[in-house]
Amino acid sequence: MSALPAELQSLVAKGRAKYGQSGSRVKPKDGRNRYRLLLNPTKPWVDLGVHWIKPEKDAKPIAVVGCESVVHDKPCPICTAVDRAIGAAIDDESKKFYEEWKVKKSVIINALVRTKGEESDDPQILELTPTTFDQVLAIVQSHAEEGINLFDPNEGIDIVIEKSGRAMNTKYLVQPGAGTSKPVPTEAMKKLHDLEAHIEKEFFRGDETKALNAIAATAGVSVAGLLASSPKPKAIAAPSATNAAGSSVAEDDETETTAPATPSALTGATRTKPKPAPEPEPEVVEEEDETVEAEPEAPVKPAAAKPAVAPAEDDGMADILSQLDDL
Ligand SMILES: [Zn+2]
């Protein structure tokens, strides 16, 4: 028996992230949850930001779209559109509703679930609110000061996250795991998820237009020009392939909204009115935890996407043929 070469291993891991069931993220449940955090050396943890665009309060989102600003550090057309909607809101009620469209932030990281009765050696993607993750990092730091690397597969230790309360009152308490922390099996370290690939697959499926149109229709604001500045939907991320995989995303009940005070990075150019003083944002915004099935997309392929590829191939083929002729 020979071992899989290292390059192939990472290729396989990437393939699994792309084709496999990387669609599910786990979140702490009520009560005590024990995890062992695992670091993917290339990207130990990743910020996730998602816009859940609902047509009305308590409705199912009609578009679930990753935030370019949070995820890719680029201007986000949805953030801009949401700001426009909030700015144009005719009353407090609609303003409050539009604010639910703002990005919800979380942090994702690889982890083994070690809660009693749920132990598994298959790494999961653990999703935590930013403030919970900050508690995690504080524990990492205090252990580092004692010379302990909490993330070390052998010498590291588990953490326990205790979730209590509901909705707006949900609380997370993070503590180092008591007792012995079992080492991480070598196999598990080979199965780490590619966190960035996961985000691309789940949240950048080409639904930006849908989200913008929904915002325009609901809030009566113009979203003209916003799509042009957004990155082109990737050909591979296009319609059916990803949706057919049955990937689904569950709306978060505890992810955090951004502080609304950072318009500059997002929409410096378009914002002219002074922003009203932001109200304190609750850490917990959503009560429900519904699952959005990947709906079969109306097959509105961007017409431009296809022809761009074909001629190039034809040229290549022509070249080859002419080379053959030369022989
Ligand atoms: Zn955004």
mmCIF file of C-alpha atoms and ligand atoms in Angstrom:
data_model
loop_
_atom_site.group_PDB
_atom_site.id
_atom_site.type_symbol
_atom_site.label_atom_id
_atom_site.label_comp_id
_atom_site.label_asym_id
_atom_site.label_seq_id
_atom_site.Cartn_x
_atom_site.Cartn_y
_atom_site.Cartn_z
ATOM 1 C CA MET A 1 0.000 0.000 0.000
ATOM 2 C CA SER A 2 1.308 3.421 -0.845
ATOM 3 C CA ALA A 3 0.257 6.723 0.601
ATOM 4 C CA LEU A 4 -1.546 9.292 -1.452
ATOM 5 C CA PRO A 5 0.983 11.932 -2.561
ATOM 6 C CA ALA A 6 0.673 15.211 -0.709
ATOM 7 C CA GLU A 7 -0.400 17.271 -3.733
ATOM 8 C CA LEU A 8 -3.079 14.757 -4.498
ATOM 9 C CA GLN A 9 -4.247 14.840 -0.913
ATOM 10 C CA SER A 10 -4.909 18.530 -1.069
ATOM 11 C CA LEU A 11 -6.568 18.104 -4.436
ATOM 12 C CA VAL A 12 -8.809 15.449 -2.985
ATOM 13 C CA ALA A 13 -9.610 17.637 -0.021
ATOM 14 C CA LYS A 14 -10.513 20.491 -2.374
ATOM 15 C CA GLY A 15 -12.590 18.129 -4.460
ATOM 16 C CA ARG A 16 -14.474 16.996 -1.424
ATOM 17 C CA ALA A 17 -15.129 20.560 -0.444
ATOM 18 C CA LYS A 18 -16.433 21.244 -3.917
ATOM 19 C CA TYR A 19 -18.415 18.126 -4.684
ATOM 20 C CA GLY A 20 -19.020 16.621 -1.310
ATOM 21 C CA GLN A 21 -21.533 17.453 1.335
ATOM 22 C CA SER A 22 -19.809 20.509 2.571
ATOM 23 C CA GLY A 23 -23.124 22.259 2.626
ATOM 24 C CA SER A 24 -23.837 21.923 6.267
ATOM 25 C CA ARG A 25 -22.500 24.054 8.985
ATOM 26 C CA VAL A 26 -23.019 23.179 12.602
ATOM 27 C CA LYS A 27 -23.857 25.650 15.292
ATOM 28 C CA PRO A 28 -23.908 25.310 19.047
ATOM 29 C CA LYS A 29 -27.173 23.883 20.299
ATOM 30 C CA ASP A 30 -28.923 24.699 23.526
ATOM 31 C CA GLY A 31 -26.849 23.547 26.461
ATOM 32 C CA ARG A 32 -23.225 22.459 26.492
ATOM 33 C CA ASN A 33 -21.422 21.740 23.250
ATOM 34 C CA ARG A 34 -17.916 20.383 23.172
ATOM 35 C CA TYR A 35 -15.660 20.919 20.171
ATOM 36 C CA ARG A 36 -12.079 20.492 19.145
ATOM 37 C CA LEU A 37 -11.081 23.306 16.849
ATOM 38 C CA LEU A 38 -8.931 22.376 13.875
ATOM 39 C CA LEU A 39 -6.824 24.736 11.860
ATOM 40 C CA ASN A 40 -6.689 24.451 8.127
ATOM 41 C CA PRO A 41 -3.167 25.832 7.650
ATOM 42 C CA THR A 42 -4.040 27.822 4.540
ATOM 43 C CA LYS A 43 -7.088 29.532 6.010
ATOM 44 C CA PRO A 44 -7.575 28.793 9.696
ATOM 45 C CA TRP A 45 -10.949 30.523 9.919
ATOM 46 C CA VAL A 46 -12.990 32.706 7.632
ATOM 47 C CA ASP A 47 -15.466 35.550 8.003
ATOM 48 C CA LEU A 48 -18.876 34.859 6.593
ATOM 49 C CA GLY A 49 -21.350 37.605 5.764
ATOM 50 C CA VAL A 50 -24.768 36.898 4.319
ATOM 51 C CA HIS A 51 -27.716 38.987 3.185
ATOM 52 C CA TRP A 52 -31.077 37.296 3.748
ATOM 53 C CA ILE A 53 -33.413 39.176 1.453
ATOM 54 C CA LYS A 54 -37.032 38.656 2.407
ATOM 55 C CA PRO A 55 -39.928 40.209 0.553
ATOM 56 C CA GLU A 56 -41.734 40.883 3.821
ATOM 57 C CA LYS A 57 -41.368 40.319 7.494
ATOM 58 C CA ASP A 58 -41.382 36.672 8.562
ATOM 59 C CA ALA A 59 -41.429 35.516 4.958
ATOM 60 C CA LYS A 60 -38.909 33.109 3.560
ATOM 61 C CA PRO A 61 -35.912 34.793 1.998
ATOM 62 C CA ILE A 62 -36.170 34.977 -1.763
ATOM 63 C CA ALA A 63 -32.447 35.490 -2.133
ATOM 64 C CA VAL A 64 -29.611 34.474 0.137
ATOM 65 C CA VAL A 65 -26.446 36.155 -0.986
ATOM 66 C CA GLY A 66 -22.933 36.424 0.368
ATOM 67 C CA CYS A 67 -21.698 39.899 1.171
ATOM 68 C CA GLU A 68 -18.868 40.977 -1.120
ATOM 69 C CA SER A 69 -17.655 43.403 1.485
ATOM 70 C CA VAL A 70 -17.321 40.923 4.333
ATOM 71 C CA VAL A 71 -16.207 37.937 2.289
ATOM 72 C CA HIS A 72 -14.107 39.434 -0.495
ATOM 73 C CA ASP A 73 -13.321 42.854 0.898
ATOM 74 C CA LYS A 74 -14.875 44.491 -2.155
ATOM 75 C CA PRO A 75 -17.745 46.946 -2.505
ATOM 76 C CA CYS A 76 -20.989 45.059 -1.984
ATOM 77 C CA PRO A 77 -23.880 45.982 -4.280
ATOM 78 C CA ILE A 78 -26.394 44.516 -1.854
ATOM 79 C CA CYS A 79 -25.089 46.625 1.022
ATOM 80 C CA THR A 80 -25.407 49.683 -1.204
ATOM 81 C CA ALA A 81 -28.942 48.786 -2.233
ATOM 82 C CA VAL A 82 -29.937 48.133 1.375
ATOM 83 C CA ASP A 83 -28.498 51.485 2.416
ATOM 84 C CA ARG A 84 -30.531 53.149 -0.306
ATOM 85 C CA ALA A 85 -33.653 51.359 0.864
ATOM 86 C CA ILE A 86 -33.094 52.393 4.464
ATOM 87 C CA GLY A 87 -32.384 55.961 3.405
ATOM 88 C CA ALA A 88 -35.585 56.084 1.395
ATOM 89 C CA ALA A 89 -37.810 54.352 3.938
ATOM 90 C CA ILE A 90 -41.070 56.191 4.420
ATOM 91 C CA ASP A 91 -41.623 55.161 8.014
ATOM 92 C CA ASP A 92 -39.886 53.527 10.940
ATOM 93 C CA GLU A 93 -41.553 50.224 10.371
ATOM 94 C CA SER A 94 -40.264 49.797 6.850
ATOM 95 C CA LYS A 95 -36.860 51.122 7.869
ATOM 96 C CA LYS A 96 -36.664 48.493 10.556
ATOM 97 C CA PHE A 97 -37.649 45.835 8.087
ATOM 98 C CA TYR A 98 -35.056 46.912 5.519
ATOM 99 C CA GLU A 99 -32.423 46.780 8.226
ATOM 100 C CA GLU A 100 -32.983 43.042 8.398
ATOM 101 C CA TRP A 101 -31.469 42.870 4.925
ATOM 102 C CA LYS A 102 -28.146 44.055 6.251
ATOM 103 C CA VAL A 103 -25.317 41.605 6.320
ATOM 104 C CA LYS A 104 -25.344 39.020 9.091
ATOM 105 C CA LYS A 105 -21.850 38.136 10.135
ATOM 106 C CA SER A 106 -20.364 35.000 11.531
ATOM 107 C CA VAL A 107 -17.063 33.145 11.628
ATOM 108 C CA ILE A 108 -16.558 29.612 10.360
ATOM 109 C CA ILE A 109 -13.831 27.192 11.378
ATOM 110 C CA ASN A 110 -13.181 23.457 11.123
ATOM 111 C CA ALA A 111 -13.994 21.470 14.244
ATOM 112 C CA LEU A 112 -14.678 18.014 15.567
ATOM 113 C CA VAL A 113 -17.916 17.701 17.468
ATOM 114 C CA ARG A 114 -17.173 16.131 20.842
ATOM 115 C CA THR A 115 -20.415 16.702 22.644
ATOM 116 C CA LYS A 116 -21.341 13.523 24.506
ATOM 117 C CA GLY A 117 -23.367 11.246 22.290
ATOM 118 C CA GLU A 118 -22.525 13.219 19.154
ATOM 119 C CA GLU A 119 -18.799 12.610 18.894
ATOM 120 C CA SER A 120 -17.479 12.334 15.376
ATOM 121 C CA ASP A 121 -14.032 12.236 13.839
ATOM 122 C CA ASP A 122 -15.299 13.852 10.649
ATOM 123 C CA PRO A 123 -14.513 17.540 10.694
ATOM 124 C CA GLN A 124 -17.514 19.834 10.541
ATOM 125 C CA ILE A 125 -17.756 23.502 9.721
ATOM 126 C CA LEU A 126 -18.557 25.226 12.968
ATOM 127 C CA GLU A 127 -20.309 28.565 12.665
ATOM 128 C CA LEU A 128 -20.060 31.015 15.512
ATOM 129 C CA THR A 129 -21.146 34.573 16.081
ATOM 130 C CA PRO A 130 -18.258 37.039 16.010
ATOM 131 C CA THR A 131 -18.511 37.731 19.728
ATOM 132 C CA THR A 132 -18.508 34.020 20.519
ATOM 133 C CA PHE A 133 -15.454 33.569 18.343
ATOM 134 C CA ASP A 134 -13.821 36.433 20.178
ATOM 135 C CA GLN A 135 -14.302 34.489 23.409
ATOM 136 C CA VAL A 136 -12.667 31.501 21.732
ATOM 137 C CA LEU A 137 -9.674 33.601 20.739
ATOM 138 C CA ALA A 138 -9.378 34.972 24.260
ATOM 139 C CA ILE A 139 -9.050 31.402 25.523
ATOM 140 C CA VAL A 140 -6.537 30.605 22.792
ATOM 141 C CA GLN A 141 -4.556 33.626 23.913
ATOM 142 C CA SER A 142 -4.591 32.837 27.602
ATOM 143 C CA HIS A 143 -3.420 29.305 26.871
ATOM 144 C CA ALA A 144 -0.703 30.547 24.552
ATOM 145 C CA GLU A 145 0.613 32.609 27.443
ATOM 146 C CA GLU A 146 1.008 29.334 29.341
ATOM 147 C CA GLY A 147 2.783 27.752 26.397
ATOM 148 C CA ILE A 148 -0.220 25.716 25.281
ATOM 149 C CA ASN A 149 -1.362 25.704 21.673
ATOM 150 C CA LEU A 150 -5.074 25.086 21.967
ATOM 151 C CA PHE A 151 -5.263 24.163 18.280
ATOM 152 C CA ASP A 152 -2.525 21.545 18.398
ATOM 153 C CA PRO A 153 -3.946 18.206 17.172
ATOM 154 C CA ASN A 154 -2.112 16.291 19.894
ATOM 155 C CA GLU A 155 -1.437 18.651 22.747
ATOM 156 C CA GLY A 156 -4.352 21.003 22.230
ATOM 157 C CA ILE A 157 -7.569 21.014 24.181
ATOM 158 C CA ASP A 158 -11.289 20.964 23.501
ATOM 159 C CA ILE A 159 -13.525 23.922 24.138
ATOM 160 C CA VAL A 160 -17.026 23.971 25.521
ATOM 161 C CA ILE A 161 -19.623 26.432 24.294
ATOM 162 C CA GLU A 162 -22.711 26.750 26.382
ATOM 163 C CA LYS A 163 -25.724 28.207 24.678
ATOM 164 C CA SER A 164 -28.591 29.571 26.697
ATOM 165 C CA GLY A 165 -31.572 31.822 26.174
ATOM 166 C CA ARG A 166 -33.561 32.452 23.050
ATOM 167 C CA ALA A 167 -33.663 34.904 20.201
ATOM 168 C CA MET A 168 -32.548 38.327 21.380
ATOM 169 C CA ASN A 169 -31.430 36.872 24.688
ATOM 170 C CA THR A 170 -29.295 34.061 23.332
ATOM 171 C CA LYS A 171 -25.990 33.852 25.139
ATOM 172 C CA TYR A 172 -22.853 31.889 24.472
ATOM 173 C CA LEU A 173 -20.286 31.117 27.109
ATOM 174 C CA VAL A 174 -16.985 29.642 25.947
ATOM 175 C CA GLN A 175 -14.727 27.723 28.302
ATOM 176 C CA PRO A 176 -11.781 25.367 28.005
ATOM 177 C CA GLY A 177 -12.981 21.774 28.059
ATOM 178 C CA ALA A 178 -12.666 20.105 31.434
ATOM 179 C CA GLY A 179 -10.984 16.724 31.784
ATOM 180 C CA THR A 180 -8.821 15.142 29.148
ATOM 181 C CA SER A 181 -9.013 16.222 25.552
ATOM 182 C CA LYS A 182 -8.400 13.332 23.209
ATOM 183 C CA PRO A 183 -5.860 13.907 20.460
ATOM 184 C CA VAL A 184 -7.169 14.513 16.948
ATOM 185 C CA PRO A 185 -6.901 11.453 14.694
ATOM 186 C CA THR A 186 -4.478 11.949 11.815
ATOM 187 C CA GLU A 187 -7.245 11.015 9.394
ATOM 188 C CA ALA A 188 -9.371 13.915 10.572
ATOM 189 C CA MET A 189 -6.682 16.431 9.702
ATOM 190 C CA LYS A 190 -6.771 15.174 6.124
ATOM 191 C CA LYS A 191 -10.472 15.859 5.854
ATOM 192 C CA LEU A 192 -10.508 19.528 6.744
ATOM 193 C CA HIS A 193 -12.988 21.612 4.794
ATOM 194 C CA ASP A 194 -11.936 24.351 2.448
ATOM 195 C CA LEU A 195 -13.841 27.134 4.169
ATOM 196 C CA GLU A 196 -13.591 29.630 1.359
ATOM 197 C CA ALA A 197 -14.789 27.094 -1.183
ATOM 198 C CA HIS A 198 -17.708 26.365 1.097
ATOM 199 C CA ILE A 199 -18.730 30.019 1.150
ATOM 200 C CA GLU A 200 -18.430 30.351 -2.618
ATOM 201 C CA LYS A 201 -20.522 27.286 -3.137
ATOM 202 C CA GLU A 202 -23.249 28.185 -0.694
ATOM 203 C CA PHE A 203 -23.521 31.938 -0.940
ATOM 204 C CA PHE A 204 -22.207 33.091 -4.296
ATOM 205 C CA ARG A 205 -24.525 31.197 -6.582
ATOM 206 C CA GLY A 206 -25.348 34.109 -8.825
ATOM 207 C CA ASP A 207 -28.389 35.347 -6.905
ATOM 208 C CA GLU A 208 -27.212 38.954 -6.687
ATOM 209 C CA THR A 209 -29.559 40.162 -9.405
ATOM 210 C CA LYS A 210 -32.470 38.466 -7.762
ATOM 211 C CA ALA A 211 -31.608 40.099 -4.449
ATOM 212 C CA LEU A 212 -31.230 43.527 -6.000
ATOM 213 C CA ASN A 213 -34.473 43.234 -7.898
ATOM 214 C CA ALA A 214 -36.277 42.178 -4.750
ATOM 215 C CA ILE A 215 -34.891 45.177 -2.887
ATOM 216 C CA ALA A 216 -35.876 47.480 -5.720
ATOM 217 C CA ALA A 217 -39.378 46.055 -5.899
ATOM 218 C CA THR A 218 -39.984 46.051 -2.156
ATOM 219 C CA ALA A 219 -38.415 49.356 -1.187
ATOM 220 C CA GLY A 220 -39.091 51.220 -4.406
ATOM 221 C CA VAL A 221 -35.490 52.299 -4.839
ATOM 222 C CA SER A 222 -33.361 52.166 -7.928
ATOM 223 C CA VAL A 223 -30.622 49.602 -8.050
ATOM 224 C CA ALA A 224 -29.450 50.750 -11.429
ATOM 225 C CA GLY A 225 -25.742 50.509 -11.866
ATOM 226 C CA LEU A 226 -25.201 48.236 -8.918
ATOM 227 C CA LEU A 227 -24.869 45.067 -10.892
ATOM 228 C CA ALA A 228 -22.299 46.547 -13.222
ATOM 229 C CA SER A 229 -19.955 47.143 -10.330
ATOM 230 C CA SER A 230 -20.386 43.693 -8.948
ATOM 231 C CA PRO A 231 -18.162 40.867 -10.065
ATOM 232 C CA LYS A 232 -19.452 38.732 -12.877
ATOM 233 C CA PRO A 233 -21.086 35.561 -11.757
ATOM 234 C CA LYS A 234 -18.595 32.814 -12.279
ATOM 235 C CA ALA A 235 -19.433 30.464 -15.088
ATOM 236 C CA ILE A 236 -18.957 27.439 -12.882
ATOM 237 C CA ALA A 237 -21.069 28.804 -10.088
ATOM 238 C CA ALA A 238 -23.904 29.194 -12.561
ATOM 239 C CA PRO A 239 -27.348 27.741 -12.228
ATOM 240 C CA SER A 240 -28.215 24.128 -12.073
ATOM 241 C CA ALA A 241 -25.047 22.299 -11.139
ATOM 242 C CA THR A 242 -24.773 23.626 -7.625
ATOM 243 C CA ASN A 243 -28.462 23.745 -6.974
ATOM 244 C CA ALA A 244 -29.005 20.259 -8.175
ATOM 245 C CA ALA A 245 -26.682 19.064 -5.461
ATOM 246 C CA GLY A 246 -29.486 19.935 -3.109
ATOM 247 C CA SER A 247 -27.352 22.231 -1.102
ATOM 248 C CA SER A 248 -29.350 24.205 1.330
ATOM 249 C CA VAL A 249 -28.575 26.998 3.619
ATOM 250 C CA ALA A 250 -30.160 27.510 6.942
ATOM 251 C CA GLU A 251 -30.850 30.971 8.062
ATOM 252 C CA ASP A 252 -29.077 32.006 11.142
ATOM 253 C CA ASP A 253 -30.855 32.998 14.210
ATOM 254 C CA GLU A 254 -27.819 34.320 15.952
ATOM 255 C CA THR A 255 -25.445 35.780 13.468
ATOM 256 C CA GLU A 256 -24.655 39.380 14.069
ATOM 257 C CA THR A 257 -25.480 42.340 11.955
ATOM 258 C CA THR A 258 -22.736 44.709 11.030
ATOM 259 C CA ALA A 259 -22.339 47.900 12.832
ATOM 260 C CA PRO A 260 -24.030 50.243 10.414
ATOM 261 C CA ALA A 261 -21.379 52.886 10.801
ATOM 262 C CA THR A 262 -19.007 51.843 8.052
ATOM 263 C CA PRO A 263 -20.483 53.055 4.823
ATOM 264 C CA SER A 264 -17.230 54.422 3.485
ATOM 265 C CA ALA A 265 -15.743 51.182 2.358
ATOM 266 C CA LEU A 266 -18.982 50.125 0.842
ATOM 267 C CA THR A 267 -20.525 53.049 -0.878
ATOM 268 C CA GLY A 268 -18.360 56.061 -0.435
ATOM 269 C CA ALA A 269 -19.423 57.428 -3.768
ATOM 270 C CA THR A 270 -23.154 57.079 -3.521
ATOM 271 C CA ARG A 271 -23.812 58.207 0.010
ATOM 272 C CA THR A 272 -24.575 61.878 0.261
ATOM 273 C CA LYS A 273 -26.982 62.174 3.139
ATOM 274 C CA PRO A 274 -25.603 61.982 6.644
ATOM 275 C CA LYS A 275 -26.603 58.708 8.156
ATOM 276 C CA PRO A 276 -28.932 58.745 11.121
ATOM 277 C CA ALA A 277 -27.286 57.757 14.339
ATOM 278 C CA PRO A 278 -27.232 53.982 14.456
ATOM 279 C CA GLU A 279 -29.304 52.293 17.041
ATOM 280 C CA PRO A 280 -27.510 49.726 19.114
ATOM 281 C CA GLU A 281 -27.649 46.533 17.167
ATOM 282 C CA PRO A 282 -28.871 43.466 18.975
ATOM 283 C CA GLU A 283 -26.496 40.569 18.759
ATOM 284 C CA VAL A 284 -29.332 38.281 17.943
ATOM 285 C CA VAL A 285 -31.591 39.259 15.169
ATOM 286 C CA GLU A 286 -33.572 36.330 13.989
ATOM 287 C CA GLU A 287 -35.799 34.057 15.915
ATOM 288 C CA GLU A 288 -36.564 31.533 13.270
ATOM 289 C CA ASP A 289 -34.150 29.000 11.948
ATOM 290 C CA GLU A 290 -35.676 28.060 8.703
ATOM 291 C CA THR A 291 -34.070 26.220 5.921
ATOM 292 C CA VAL A 292 -34.063 27.625 2.468
ATOM 293 C CA GLU A 293 -34.184 24.914 -0.055
ATOM 294 C CA ALA A 294 -32.266 25.691 -3.150
ATOM 295 C CA GLU A 295 -35.135 26.500 -5.424
ATOM 296 C CA PRO A 296 -34.838 25.477 -9.005
ATOM 297 C CA GLU A 297 -33.680 28.623 -10.648
ATOM 298 C CA ALA A 298 -35.615 30.174 -13.446
ATOM 299 C CA PRO A 299 -33.113 29.457 -16.159
ATOM 300 C CA VAL A 300 -32.173 33.035 -16.868
ATOM 301 C CA LYS A 301 -28.606 32.520 -17.843
ATOM 302 C CA PRO A 302 -26.712 35.674 -18.537
ATOM 303 C CA ALA A 303 -26.658 35.532 -22.302
ATOM 304 C CA ALA A 304 -23.205 37.021 -22.396
ATOM 305 C CA ALA A 305 -21.577 34.273 -20.414
ATOM 306 C CA LYS A 306 -21.721 31.591 -22.988
ATOM 307 C CA PRO A 307 -20.482 33.056 -26.250
ATOM 308 C CA ALA A 308 -17.415 34.396 -24.465
ATOM 309 C CA VAL A 309 -16.070 30.904 -24.142
ATOM 310 C CA ALA A 310 -16.945 29.328 -27.428
ATOM 311 C CA PRO A 311 -14.941 31.468 -29.864
ATOM 312 C CA ALA A 312 -11.790 31.005 -27.838
ATOM 313 C CA GLU A 313 -12.106 27.279 -28.176
ATOM 314 C CA ASP A 314 -12.770 27.573 -31.870
ATOM 315 C CA ASP A 315 -9.639 29.612 -32.301
ATOM 316 C CA GLY A 316 -7.651 27.049 -30.421
ATOM 317 C CA MET A 317 -9.067 24.326 -32.578
ATOM 318 C CA ALA A 318 -8.314 26.315 -35.734
ATOM 319 C CA ASP A 319 -4.745 26.716 -34.585
ATOM 320 C CA ILE A 320 -4.381 23.035 -34.000
ATOM 321 C CA LEU A 321 -5.895 22.215 -37.338
ATOM 322 C CA SER A 322 -3.620 24.622 -39.152
ATOM 323 C CA GLN A 323 -0.656 23.143 -37.340
ATOM 324 C CA LEU A 324 -1.774 19.734 -38.454
ATOM 325 C CA ASP A 325 -1.978 20.999 -41.995
ATOM 326 C CA ASP A 326 1.589 22.205 -41.731
ATOM 327 C CA LEU A 327 2.823 18.741 -40.864
HETATM 328 ZN ZN ZN B 1 -23.084 43.289 1.651
#
